[in-house]
Tab-separated table of C-alpha atoms in Angstrom:
chain	number	residue	atom	x	y	z
A	28	MET	CA	-28.543	46.130	-33.298
A	29	ALA	CA	-25.327	44.334	-32.292
A	30	ASN	CA	-24.200	44.293	-28.667
A	31	ASN	CA	-21.201	46.437	-27.921
A	32	ASP	CA	-19.326	44.145	-25.527
A	33	SER	CA	-16.553	46.684	-25.034
A	34	LYS	CA	-18.939	48.737	-22.906
A	35	LYS	CA	-20.137	45.776	-20.873
A	36	TYR	CA	-18.957	44.285	-17.596
A	37	LYS	CA	-16.259	41.596	-17.482
A	38	LEU	CA	-17.814	39.755	-14.543
A	39	GLY	CA	-21.073	39.584	-12.625
A	40	MET	CA	-21.523	38.628	-8.964
A	41	ILE	CA	-24.761	36.988	-7.814
A	42	GLY	CA	-25.237	37.568	-4.095
A	43	LEU	CA	-24.184	40.924	-2.654
A	44	GLY	CA	-23.863	39.927	0.987
A	45	THR	CA	-20.658	40.637	2.868
A	46	MET	CA	-18.430	38.253	0.893
A	47	GLY	CA	-19.835	38.974	-2.573
A	48	ARG	CA	-19.831	42.716	-2.086
A	49	ASN	CA	-16.274	42.797	-0.753
A	50	LEU	CA	-14.970	40.633	-3.576
A	51	LEU	CA	-16.524	43.007	-6.108
A	52	LEU	CA	-14.952	46.001	-4.358
A	53	ASN	CA	-11.605	44.183	-4.387
A	54	MET	CA	-11.943	43.572	-8.159
A	55	ALA	CA	-12.926	47.184	-8.781
A	56	ASP	CA	-9.867	48.347	-6.807
A	57	LYS	CA	-7.723	46.350	-9.234
A	58	GLY	CA	-9.298	48.053	-12.243
A	59	PHE	CA	-11.751	45.385	-13.420
A	60	SER	CA	-15.169	46.285	-14.784
A	61	VAL	CA	-17.596	44.312	-12.587
A	62	THR	CA	-21.194	44.414	-11.432
A	63	GLY	CA	-23.537	42.542	-9.112
A	64	TYR	CA	-27.061	41.203	-8.760
A	65	ASP	CA	-29.209	40.762	-5.669
A	66	LYS	CA	-32.942	40.588	-5.077
A	67	ASP	CA	-32.510	42.726	-1.963
A	68	GLN	CA	-32.409	46.448	-2.770
A	69	LYS	CA	-30.576	47.106	0.501
A	70	MET	CA	-27.641	44.976	-0.670
A	71	ILE	CA	-27.506	46.870	-3.968
A	72	ALA	CA	-27.567	50.172	-2.111
A	73	LYS	CA	-24.671	49.034	0.072
A	74	LEU	CA	-22.650	48.026	-2.989
A	75	GLU	CA	-23.241	51.346	-4.720
A	76	ASP	CA	-22.469	53.313	-1.546
A	77	GLU	CA	-19.277	51.422	-0.701
A	78	GLY	CA	-18.246	51.363	-4.359
A	79	LYS	CA	-19.053	54.985	-5.181
A	80	ASN	CA	-15.395	55.752	-5.919
A	81	HIS	CA	-15.566	53.161	-8.698
A	82	ASN	CA	-19.124	54.009	-9.750
A	83	LEU	CA	-20.135	50.395	-9.067
A	84	GLU	CA	-23.645	49.554	-10.242
A	85	GLY	CA	-25.897	46.763	-9.027
A	86	PHE	CA	-29.008	45.137	-10.507
A	87	ASP	CA	-32.199	43.724	-9.020
A	88	ASN	CA	-33.479	42.557	-12.419
A	89	ILE	CA	-31.714	39.386	-13.500
A	90	GLU	CA	-32.415	39.824	-17.245
A	91	ASN	CA	-30.883	43.307	-17.239
A	92	PHE	CA	-27.988	42.008	-15.170
A	93	ILE	CA	-27.214	39.188	-17.623
A	94	ASP	CA	-27.527	41.549	-20.588
A	95	SER	CA	-24.950	43.885	-19.013
A	96	LEU	CA	-22.169	41.278	-19.220
A	97	GLN	CA	-19.571	40.673	-21.903
A	98	THR	CA	-19.861	37.400	-23.787
A	99	PRO	CA	-19.011	34.694	-23.025
A	100	ARG	CA	-20.535	35.699	-19.710
A	101	THR	CA	-18.741	34.999	-16.435
A	102	LEU	CA	-20.773	34.741	-13.226
A	103	ILE	CA	-19.725	34.116	-9.636
A	104	LEU	CA	-22.321	32.773	-7.200
A	105	LEU	CA	-21.899	33.712	-3.547
A	106	VAL	CA	-25.155	32.415	-2.122
A	107	PRO	CA	-25.815	29.906	0.707
A	108	ALA	CA	-24.774	26.348	-0.155
A	109	GLY	CA	-27.384	23.715	-0.911
A	110	PRO	CA	-30.733	24.026	-2.716
A	111	ILE	CA	-30.364	27.800	-3.167
A	112	VAL	CA	-27.409	27.237	-5.530
A	113	ASP	CA	-29.525	24.885	-7.663
A	114	SER	CA	-32.390	27.382	-7.618
A	115	VAL	CA	-30.150	30.210	-8.848
A	116	ILE	CA	-28.660	27.995	-11.578
A	117	ALA	CA	-32.155	27.004	-12.739
A	118	GLU	CA	-33.090	30.691	-12.965
A	119	LEU	CA	-29.929	31.492	-14.927
A	120	LYS	CA	-29.929	28.665	-17.472
A	121	PRO	CA	-32.624	30.052	-19.814
A	122	LEU	CA	-30.743	33.366	-19.937
A	123	LEU	CA	-27.288	31.974	-20.705
A	124	SER	CA	-25.598	30.774	-23.884
A	125	LYS	CA	-23.178	27.975	-24.638
A	126	GLY	CA	-19.687	28.833	-23.459
A	127	ASP	CA	-20.812	30.969	-20.508
A	128	ILE	CA	-19.076	30.349	-17.172
A	129	ILE	CA	-20.639	29.854	-13.726
A	130	ILE	CA	-18.385	29.790	-10.656
A	131	ASP	CA	-19.782	28.631	-7.313
A	132	SER	CA	-17.754	30.255	-4.546
A	133	GLY	CA	-19.916	29.233	-1.603
A	134	ASN	CA	-19.130	26.378	0.778
A	135	SER	CA	-20.845	23.744	-1.349
A	136	HIS	CA	-20.366	20.049	-0.661
A	137	PHE	CA	-18.018	18.635	-3.271
A	138	SER	CA	-20.547	15.966	-4.297
A	139	ASP	CA	-23.016	18.709	-5.242
A	140	THR	CA	-20.299	20.351	-7.325
A	141	ASN	CA	-19.638	17.069	-9.156
A	142	ARG	CA	-23.324	16.818	-10.031
A	143	ARG	CA	-23.572	20.410	-11.214
A	144	VAL	CA	-20.455	20.106	-13.388
A	145	ALA	CA	-22.010	17.123	-15.206
A	146	GLU	CA	-25.465	18.690	-15.547
A	147	LEU	CA	-24.230	22.020	-16.908
A	148	GLU	CA	-21.706	20.406	-19.215
A	149	ASN	CA	-24.672	18.827	-21.028
A	150	ASP	CA	-26.020	22.353	-21.580
A	151	GLY	CA	-22.703	23.627	-22.948
A	152	LEU	CA	-22.027	25.722	-19.836
A	153	HIS	CA	-18.707	25.777	-17.978
A	154	PHE	CA	-19.041	25.299	-14.224
A	155	PHE	CA	-16.413	25.146	-11.538
A	156	GLY	CA	-16.322	25.316	-7.763
A	157	MET	CA	-13.965	27.692	-6.005
A	158	GLY	CA	-13.399	27.678	-2.277
A	159	ILE	CA	-12.618	31.104	-0.810
A	160	SER	CA	-11.059	31.631	2.616
A	161	GLY	CA	-10.258	34.770	4.531
A	162	GLY	CA	-13.616	36.029	5.710
A	163	GLU	CA	-14.831	39.587	5.195
A	164	GLU	CA	-11.394	41.200	5.386
A	165	GLY	CA	-9.846	38.597	3.085
A	166	ALA	CA	-12.540	39.074	0.442
A	167	ARG	CA	-12.011	42.829	0.536
A	168	PHE	CA	-8.219	42.980	0.551
A	169	GLY	CA	-6.927	39.551	-0.542
A	170	PRO	CA	-8.332	36.059	0.060
A	171	SER	CA	-6.885	32.625	-0.573
A	172	MET	CA	-8.805	30.965	-3.403
A	173	MET	CA	-9.072	27.311	-4.398
A	174	PRO	CA	-10.625	26.962	-7.891
A	175	GLY	CA	-11.089	23.526	-9.420
A	176	GLY	CA	-12.908	22.121	-12.431
A	177	ASP	CA	-12.822	23.288	-16.038
A	178	LYS	CA	-9.237	24.495	-16.573
A	179	ASN	CA	-10.081	26.481	-19.707
A	180	ALA	CA	-12.762	28.333	-17.772
A	181	TYR	CA	-10.274	28.984	-14.960
A	182	ASN	CA	-7.784	30.455	-17.435
A	183	VAL	CA	-10.424	33.000	-18.512
A	184	MET	CA	-10.546	34.225	-14.901
A	185	LYS	CA	-6.915	33.726	-13.973
A	186	ASP	CA	-5.900	37.385	-14.339
A	187	ILE	CA	-8.701	38.586	-12.050
A	188	PHE	CA	-8.103	35.900	-9.429
A	189	GLU	CA	-4.361	36.511	-9.288
A	190	ALA	CA	-4.910	40.258	-9.044
A	191	ILE	CA	-7.342	40.091	-6.098
A	192	ALA	CA	-5.698	37.225	-4.150
A	193	ALA	CA	-3.545	37.718	-1.081
A	194	LYS	CA	0.176	37.835	-1.843
A	195	VAL	CA	3.064	36.137	-0.031
A	196	ASN	CA	6.523	36.963	-1.361
A	197	ASN	CA	4.664	38.436	-4.361
A	198	ASP	CA	3.097	35.024	-5.079
A	199	PRO	CA	-0.720	35.183	-5.415
A	200	CYS	CA	-2.560	32.858	-3.029
A	201	VAL	CA	-4.568	31.200	-5.793
A	202	THR	CA	-3.802	28.319	-8.127
A	203	TYR	CA	-5.670	25.875	-10.318
A	204	ILE	CA	-6.375	23.010	-7.904
A	205	GLY	CA	-7.427	20.259	-10.296
A	206	PRO	CA	-10.380	18.719	-12.165
A	207	GLY	CA	-13.934	18.097	-10.986
A	208	ALA	CA	-14.865	19.253	-7.519
A	209	SER	CA	-11.267	19.406	-6.289
A	210	GLY	CA	-11.505	23.112	-5.392
A	211	HIS	CA	-14.427	22.586	-3.043
A	212	PHE	CA	-12.836	19.411	-1.652
A	213	VAL	CA	-9.625	21.249	-0.752
A	214	LYS	CA	-11.639	24.071	0.856
A	215	MET	CA	-13.581	21.489	2.879
A	216	VAL	CA	-10.330	20.002	4.209
A	217	HIS	CA	-9.041	23.519	4.912
A	218	ASN	CA	-12.113	24.019	7.088
A	219	GLY	CA	-11.530	20.689	8.843
A	220	ILE	CA	-8.001	21.803	9.761
A	221	GLU	CA	-9.500	25.109	10.910
A	222	TYR	CA	-11.854	23.231	13.267
A	223	ALA	CA	-8.916	21.259	14.691
A	224	ILE	CA	-6.729	24.287	15.389
A	225	MET	CA	-9.624	26.182	16.984
A	226	GLN	CA	-10.283	23.196	19.274
A	227	LEU	CA	-6.595	22.996	20.202
A	228	LEU	CA	-6.600	26.702	21.062
A	229	ALA	CA	-9.730	26.225	23.169
A	230	GLU	CA	-8.141	23.321	25.043
A	231	THR	CA	-4.971	25.371	25.576
A	232	TYR	CA	-7.121	28.156	27.028
A	233	GLY	CA	-8.765	25.596	29.332
A	234	ILE	CA	-5.388	24.286	30.513
A	235	LEU	CA	-4.098	27.796	31.223
A	236	LYS	CA	-7.275	28.919	32.990
A	237	ASN	CA	-8.268	25.793	34.927
A	238	GLY	CA	-5.015	23.851	35.190
A	239	LEU	CA	-2.565	26.697	35.777
A	240	GLY	CA	-4.929	29.330	37.196
A	241	TYR	CA	-4.062	32.072	34.703
A	242	SER	CA	-6.209	35.168	34.360
A	243	ASN	CA	-7.538	36.252	30.981
A	244	GLN	CA	-4.885	38.973	30.830
A	245	GLU	CA	-2.140	36.465	31.593
A	246	ILE	CA	-3.468	34.129	28.888
A	247	HIS	CA	-3.495	37.082	26.485
A	248	ASN	CA	0.166	37.722	27.331
A	249	VAL	CA	1.121	34.064	26.755
A	250	PHE	CA	-0.664	33.897	23.406
A	251	LYS	CA	0.785	37.250	22.346
A	252	LYS	CA	4.315	36.001	23.021
A	253	TRP	CA	3.638	32.738	21.193
A	254	ASN	CA	2.299	34.621	18.186
A	255	GLU	CA	5.591	36.479	17.903
A	256	GLY	CA	7.468	33.214	17.381
A	257	ARG	CA	7.116	29.911	15.572
A	258	LEU	CA	3.384	29.599	16.344
A	259	GLN	CA	2.519	32.820	14.500
A	260	SER	CA	-0.833	32.381	12.780
A	261	PHE	CA	-4.087	34.156	12.016
A	262	LEU	CA	-6.114	32.015	14.428
A	263	LEU	CA	-3.677	32.548	17.301
A	264	GLU	CA	-3.605	36.277	16.542
A	265	ILE	CA	-7.388	36.746	16.715
A	266	THR	CA	-7.587	34.479	19.779
A	267	THR	CA	-5.016	36.686	21.511
A	268	ASP	CA	-7.155	39.738	20.772
A	269	ILE	CA	-10.290	38.194	22.326
A	270	PHE	CA	-9.068	38.111	25.937
A	271	PRO	CA	-8.787	41.849	26.762
A	272	VAL	CA	-12.226	42.772	25.358
A	273	LYS	CA	-14.616	43.993	28.080
A	274	ASP	CA	-18.320	43.253	28.216
A	275	THR	CA	-20.476	46.339	27.609
A	276	GLU	CA	-23.203	45.189	30.014
A	277	THR	CA	-21.187	43.960	33.014
A	278	PRO	CA	-17.760	44.680	34.565
A	279	ASN	CA	-16.524	41.301	33.291
A	280	ASP	CA	-14.454	40.266	30.305
A	281	LEU	CA	-16.732	39.520	27.357
A	282	LEU	CA	-15.290	36.011	26.940
A	283	ASP	CA	-16.449	35.051	30.436
A	284	MET	CA	-20.020	36.059	29.550
A	285	ILE	CA	-20.257	33.838	26.458
A	286	LYS	CA	-22.110	30.546	26.888
A	287	ASP	CA	-19.884	27.503	26.340
A	288	GLU	CA	-21.912	26.019	23.493
A	289	ALA	CA	-20.160	26.041	20.111
A	290	ARG	CA	-22.008	26.161	16.798
A	291	SER	CA	-20.963	24.995	13.344
A	292	LYS	CA	-22.059	25.131	9.702
A	293	GLY	CA	-21.139	21.540	8.891
A	294	THR	CA	-17.942	21.762	6.836
A	295	GLY	CA	-15.859	20.166	9.599
A	296	LYS	CA	-18.364	17.319	9.804
A	297	TRP	CA	-18.078	16.830	6.027
A	298	THR	CA	-14.317	16.367	6.418
A	299	SER	CA	-14.848	13.702	9.074
A	300	GLU	CA	-17.487	11.938	6.976
A	301	VAL	CA	-15.297	11.860	3.862
A	302	SER	CA	-12.288	10.644	5.854
A	303	MET	CA	-14.329	7.656	7.001
A	304	GLU	CA	-15.521	6.956	3.466
A	305	LEU	CA	-11.893	7.026	2.282
A	306	GLN	CA	-10.804	4.990	5.345
A	307	LEU	CA	-8.154	7.515	6.310
A	308	PRO	CA	-8.107	8.723	9.950
A	309	VAL	CA	-8.144	12.411	10.888
A	310	PRO	CA	-8.703	12.105	14.664
A	311	THR	CA	-7.814	15.667	15.629
A	312	ILE	CA	-10.410	16.989	13.190
A	313	ASN	CA	-12.916	14.368	14.362
A	314	GLU	CA	-12.473	15.385	17.993
A	315	ALA	CA	-12.970	19.039	17.083
A	316	VAL	CA	-16.277	18.183	15.405
A	317	THR	CA	-17.357	15.884	18.251
A	318	ASN	CA	-16.631	18.456	20.928
A	319	ARG	CA	-18.654	21.168	19.253
A	320	ASP	CA	-21.523	18.700	19.416
A	321	LEU	CA	-20.766	17.720	23.016
A	322	SER	CA	-20.681	21.376	24.079
A	323	LYS	CA	-24.367	21.705	23.190
A	324	TYR	CA	-25.394	19.349	26.016
A	325	LYS	CA	-24.934	22.049	28.641
A	326	ALA	CA	-27.683	20.938	31.030
A	327	LEU	CA	-26.454	17.343	30.937
A	328	ARG	CA	-22.875	18.422	31.605
A	329	VAL	CA	-23.973	20.508	34.587
A	330	SER	CA	-25.985	17.632	36.080
A	331	LEU	CA	-23.172	15.128	35.606
A	332	GLU	CA	-20.625	17.435	37.227
A	333	GLU	CA	-22.957	17.613	40.223
A	334	ALA	CA	-23.227	13.823	40.267
A	335	PHE	CA	-19.504	13.073	39.997
A	336	GLY	CA	-18.114	16.154	41.731
A	337	LYS	CA	-16.030	19.070	40.530
A	338	LYS	CA	-12.490	18.046	39.626
A	339	ASP	CA	-9.328	19.425	41.186
A	340	SER	CA	-7.800	20.450	37.870
A	341	LYS	CA	-4.526	21.981	39.050
A	342	ILE	CA	-1.487	20.717	37.165
A	343	ASP	CA	2.261	21.272	37.199
A	344	ILE	CA	3.655	21.891	33.736
A	345	SER	CA	5.694	24.712	32.272
A	346	ILE	CA	4.510	27.155	29.617
A	347	ASP	CA	7.259	25.755	27.399
A	348	ASP	CA	5.769	22.259	27.756
A	349	LEU	CA	2.358	23.594	26.748
A	350	GLU	CA	3.791	25.543	23.816
A	351	ASN	CA	5.490	22.366	22.600
A	352	ALA	CA	2.245	20.420	22.958
A	353	PHE	CA	0.323	22.984	20.941
A	354	TYR	CA	2.987	23.117	18.214
A	355	PHE	CA	3.125	19.313	17.990
A	356	SER	CA	-0.674	19.046	17.760
A	357	MET	CA	-1.005	21.879	15.252
A	358	ILE	CA	1.546	20.166	13.005
A	359	SER	CA	-0.422	16.924	13.267
A	360	ALA	CA	-3.702	18.679	12.377
A	361	TYR	CA	-2.153	19.969	9.149
A	362	ALA	CA	-0.539	16.579	8.493
A	363	GLN	CA	-3.837	14.725	8.867
A	364	GLY	CA	-5.649	17.108	6.523
A	365	LEU	CA	-2.907	16.893	3.907
A	366	HIS	CA	-2.830	13.097	4.171
A	367	LEU	CA	-6.563	13.124	3.433
A	368	LEU	CA	-5.865	15.235	0.333
A	369	VAL	CA	-3.271	12.683	-0.817
A	370	GLN	CA	-5.807	9.880	-0.485
A	371	ALA	CA	-8.606	11.886	-2.144
A	372	SER	CA	-6.304	12.770	-5.032
A	373	LYS	CA	-5.775	9.064	-5.695
A	374	GLU	CA	-9.423	8.099	-5.192
A	375	TYR	CA	-10.983	10.934	-7.208
A	376	LYS	CA	-8.098	11.452	-9.682
A	377	TYR	CA	-7.667	15.100	-8.656
A	378	GLU	CA	-3.895	15.144	-9.360
A	379	LEU	CA	-3.428	17.544	-6.450
A	380	LYS	CA	-0.153	19.376	-6.054
A	381	LEU	CA	0.327	19.577	-2.288
A	382	ASN	CA	3.153	22.097	-2.586
A	383	GLN	CA	0.875	24.519	-4.461
A	384	ILE	CA	-1.943	24.037	-1.952
A	385	ALA	CA	0.414	24.761	0.949
A	386	LYS	CA	1.715	27.757	-0.992
A	387	ILE	CA	-1.704	29.390	-1.396
A	388	TRP	CA	-2.626	28.673	2.243
A	389	ARG	CA	0.324	30.788	3.445
A	390	GLY	CA	-1.698	33.985	3.067
A	391	GLY	CA	-5.283	35.198	2.993
A	392	CYS	CA	-6.937	32.116	4.481
A	393	ILE	CA	-8.097	31.376	8.016
A	394	ILE	CA	-5.452	28.678	8.628
A	395	ARG	CA	-2.545	30.776	7.402
A	396	ALA	CA	0.463	30.374	9.669
A	397	LYS	CA	4.218	30.722	9.738
A	398	PHE	CA	4.465	26.926	9.791
A	399	LEU	CA	2.874	26.692	6.332
A	400	GLU	CA	6.193	27.810	4.890
A	401	ASP	CA	7.719	24.619	6.373
A	402	ILE	CA	4.887	22.582	4.848
A	403	TYR	CA	5.379	24.260	1.468
A	404	GLN	CA	9.115	23.550	1.550
A	405	ALA	CA	8.505	19.890	2.493
A	406	TYR	CA	6.145	19.264	-0.433
A	407	ASP	CA	8.106	21.469	-2.829
A	408	LYS	CA	11.081	19.213	-2.150
A	409	ASN	CA	8.982	16.049	-2.576
A	410	ASN	CA	5.446	16.493	-3.912
A	411	SER	CA	4.907	12.710	-3.776
A	412	LEU	CA	5.409	12.762	0.014
A	413	GLU	CA	2.630	10.537	1.362
A	414	HIS	CA	2.557	12.038	4.867
A	415	LEU	CA	4.025	15.222	6.286
A	416	PHE	CA	5.636	13.183	9.097
A	417	GLY	CA	7.849	11.616	6.421
A	418	ASP	CA	9.790	14.861	5.878
A	419	ALA	CA	13.148	15.005	7.682
A	420	GLY	CA	12.744	18.663	8.668
A	421	ILE	CA	9.298	18.073	10.133
A	422	GLN	CA	10.622	15.023	11.999
A	423	LYS	CA	13.196	17.211	13.777
A	424	ILE	CA	10.472	19.604	14.937
A	425	ILE	CA	8.255	16.762	16.154
A	426	LYS	CA	11.102	15.118	18.077
A	427	SER	CA	11.881	18.422	19.796
A	428	THR	CA	8.259	18.915	20.913
A	429	LEU	CA	7.387	15.347	21.915
A	430	ALA	CA	8.557	15.366	25.548
A	431	GLY	CA	6.569	18.515	26.355
A	432	THR	CA	3.514	17.045	24.637
A	433	ARG	CA	3.662	13.837	26.664
A	434	LYS	CA	4.114	15.754	29.919
A	435	THR	CA	1.170	18.057	29.125
A	436	VAL	CA	-1.200	15.265	28.122
A	437	ALA	CA	-0.235	13.095	31.107
A	438	ALA	CA	-0.715	15.949	33.584
A	439	CYS	CA	-4.132	16.873	32.174
A	440	VAL	CA	-5.397	13.295	32.103
A	441	SER	CA	-4.229	12.729	35.693
A	442	SER	CA	-6.029	15.874	36.869
A	443	GLY	CA	-9.256	15.372	34.950
A	444	ILE	CA	-8.895	18.205	32.422
A	445	GLY	CA	-10.679	17.277	29.216
A	446	ILE	CA	-8.228	17.566	26.307
A	447	PRO	CA	-9.740	15.342	23.599
A	448	ALA	CA	-7.869	16.926	20.685
A	449	PHE	CA	-4.470	16.927	22.414
A	450	ALA	CA	-4.893	13.346	23.661
A	451	SER	CA	-6.151	11.916	20.364
A	452	THR	CA	-3.380	13.697	18.464
A	453	LEU	CA	-0.695	12.119	20.625
A	454	THR	CA	-2.348	8.687	20.329
A	455	TYR	CA	-2.528	9.133	16.554
A	456	PHE	CA	1.196	9.873	16.454
A	457	ASP	CA	2.083	6.892	18.644
A	458	THR	CA	-0.039	4.607	16.472
A	459	ILE	CA	1.032	5.822	13.034
A	460	THR	CA	4.687	5.556	14.092
A	461	SER	CA	4.274	1.926	15.283
A	462	ALA	CA	5.414	-0.756	12.845
A	463	ARG	CA	3.106	-3.317	14.468
A	464	MET	CA	-0.355	-2.636	15.908
A	465	PRO	CA	-2.508	-5.041	17.958
A	466	SER	CA	-4.955	-5.175	15.042
A	467	ASN	CA	-4.000	-8.807	14.417
A	468	LEU	CA	-6.213	-9.660	17.404
A	469	ILE	CA	-9.179	-7.904	15.759
A	470	GLN	CA	-8.691	-9.998	12.625
A	471	ALA	CA	-8.550	-13.152	14.767
A	472	GLN	CA	-11.789	-12.104	16.530
A	473	ARG	CA	-13.512	-11.424	13.186
A	474	ASP	CA	-12.449	-14.766	11.838
A	475	PHE	CA	-13.555	-16.519	15.067
A	476	PHE	CA	-17.149	-15.220	15.110
A	477	GLY	CA	-17.768	-14.573	11.416
A	478	ALA	CA	-15.232	-16.543	9.370
A	479	HIS	CA	-14.034	-13.254	7.856
A	480	THR	CA	-10.532	-14.725	7.205
A	481	PHE	CA	-7.120	-13.220	7.818
A	482	GLU	CA	-3.713	-12.817	6.189
A	483	ARG	CA	-0.453	-14.213	7.576
A	484	ILE	CA	2.929	-12.539	8.064
A	485	ASP	CA	4.911	-15.543	6.776
A	486	LYS	CA	3.213	-16.301	3.461
A	487	GLU	CA	0.791	-14.907	0.890
A	488	GLY	CA	-2.878	-15.801	0.803
A	489	VAL	CA	-6.128	-15.553	2.762
A	490	PHE	CA	-6.754	-18.007	5.616
A	491	HIS	CA	-9.444	-19.200	8.018
A	492	ALA	CA	-8.828	-21.066	11.278
A	493	LYS	CA	-10.956	-23.495	13.313
A	494	TRP	CA	-10.769	-21.482	16.533
A	495	ASN	CA	-12.977	-23.724	18.700
C-alpha cells in the first residue's frame, strides 16, 4: 500500500529538550505540521502537554518516527555536540533514503560538520549545520539562525526557517550563510563575541563596585540608563536585571552569594584556537576565555592576595568615561570577530556576506544590540570591508570614545583593578592602528639565533645577516 505523504509530518525533531521542544512549538504556532522523537518519555509528555493546542505528537520509537515523515524526510538534530551526534546519525542512516535531509542544530565544532557533510554525501544524504542563538525564549518565539552547507537542502527548509526566525524591520533573522561548515563556524564566532562582551560587562561591574564603590542598586541604575541609549543590547539588559534579585536563603542580593568561578562549554575556546590557526588576533575574546579559566583557581587567588596584600582599588573616573570605554571595547569585540570571519571566508572559501550576518544578528541572538545596525550599514555599504575599523562612521564613534577609554584603563591599572579585556582591547587598537611595529627586532633576533632570514624595507628578497 502506497504511503500517503499528505497526511505525514513535514519535519521531525530529534531531541525534545528545552531548545528542541520550543522550536517545534514555534513551528506549530506558524502552522507547520511537525513532530519529535526522544528516548525519554518525560520529554515526549512535556511536548504533548505544551503543544496540546496544536495536538503535537511525539515518538519514542525511531522507526515509527521516521515512517511518520513526508519524503524526502527532513530531520533536525538538537542533541549534545560531539560523539552523540555521530551516534544518532549512525542510528538514522539505515532508516533513511537518498535525498533525505539531516540538519545539526547543536553547537558542533565546524570540523566535525565538515566530516559529516562528506560522509553523508557518499550515502546520498543531505547534511548541513545550523547554528541557533537566542536560548529558550528565542527558540520559542524567534531565534537567529545560521544555516550553512547544502544550499538546495536549505531551500527546502527556507519557508519554515523564515517563518520561525526573529524579525527586525520585518526581515527574518536567518539567511543562507555559505557552503560547508560555514553555519557552525559563524555561530562559533558569535559565541566568541558573546564571551568577550560578557567579560567586558563583568569588568565594568568590578570597576563600579570596587573602583567607584557603587552598590548593586546603583550599578543596576547605571546599566539601566545605558541600556536606554546607544549601548542597548540583550546582554546589557539581562545583566541589568540581575542586580536587584534577592537571595531566598539570606538577606543579601543573590549576586553577592554566587561564587566567583565562571564555567564554559568550550565554544569561546574554539574561537581562540581557530584564530591562532588562521594567524588572526582576537585578543578581547582570548582574554574572556583566559579569565574564565583563571577564575577557577579560587584558592590560589585567595592565598596570593594574602601574600601580596589587598589593593586599594579606588579610582577617579566619571561614569561617562566608563561608558565610553565599554562602548569602545564592545565595538572592538565585534570588529575582531568579524575580521576572523573575513579571514575564514578566504581560507575555507565560505564566501561569507558580512552584511547579511550582521543583519541576522540584529534580532533573536544573544549578541543582538543596537550597534549591530551600524555594523550592518557599514558592511551593506562595503561588503569587501576587511576590518570594521575601516568604516568612516565607525571611525567617528571610536574617536569620540577613545579619551574616556584611555582614562579608564590608566586609572584601573594604576590602582590595581584587573581589567584584562579592557586593557588588551586598547592595546589591540593601538597596535592595529600603528603603521610600524617593533616586530623588526623579533625578525632580527630570529635571524641571529636561527638564521630564519628577514625581509628589507628598501628592496625585495629574503636576507640573512652575519650578526656576530
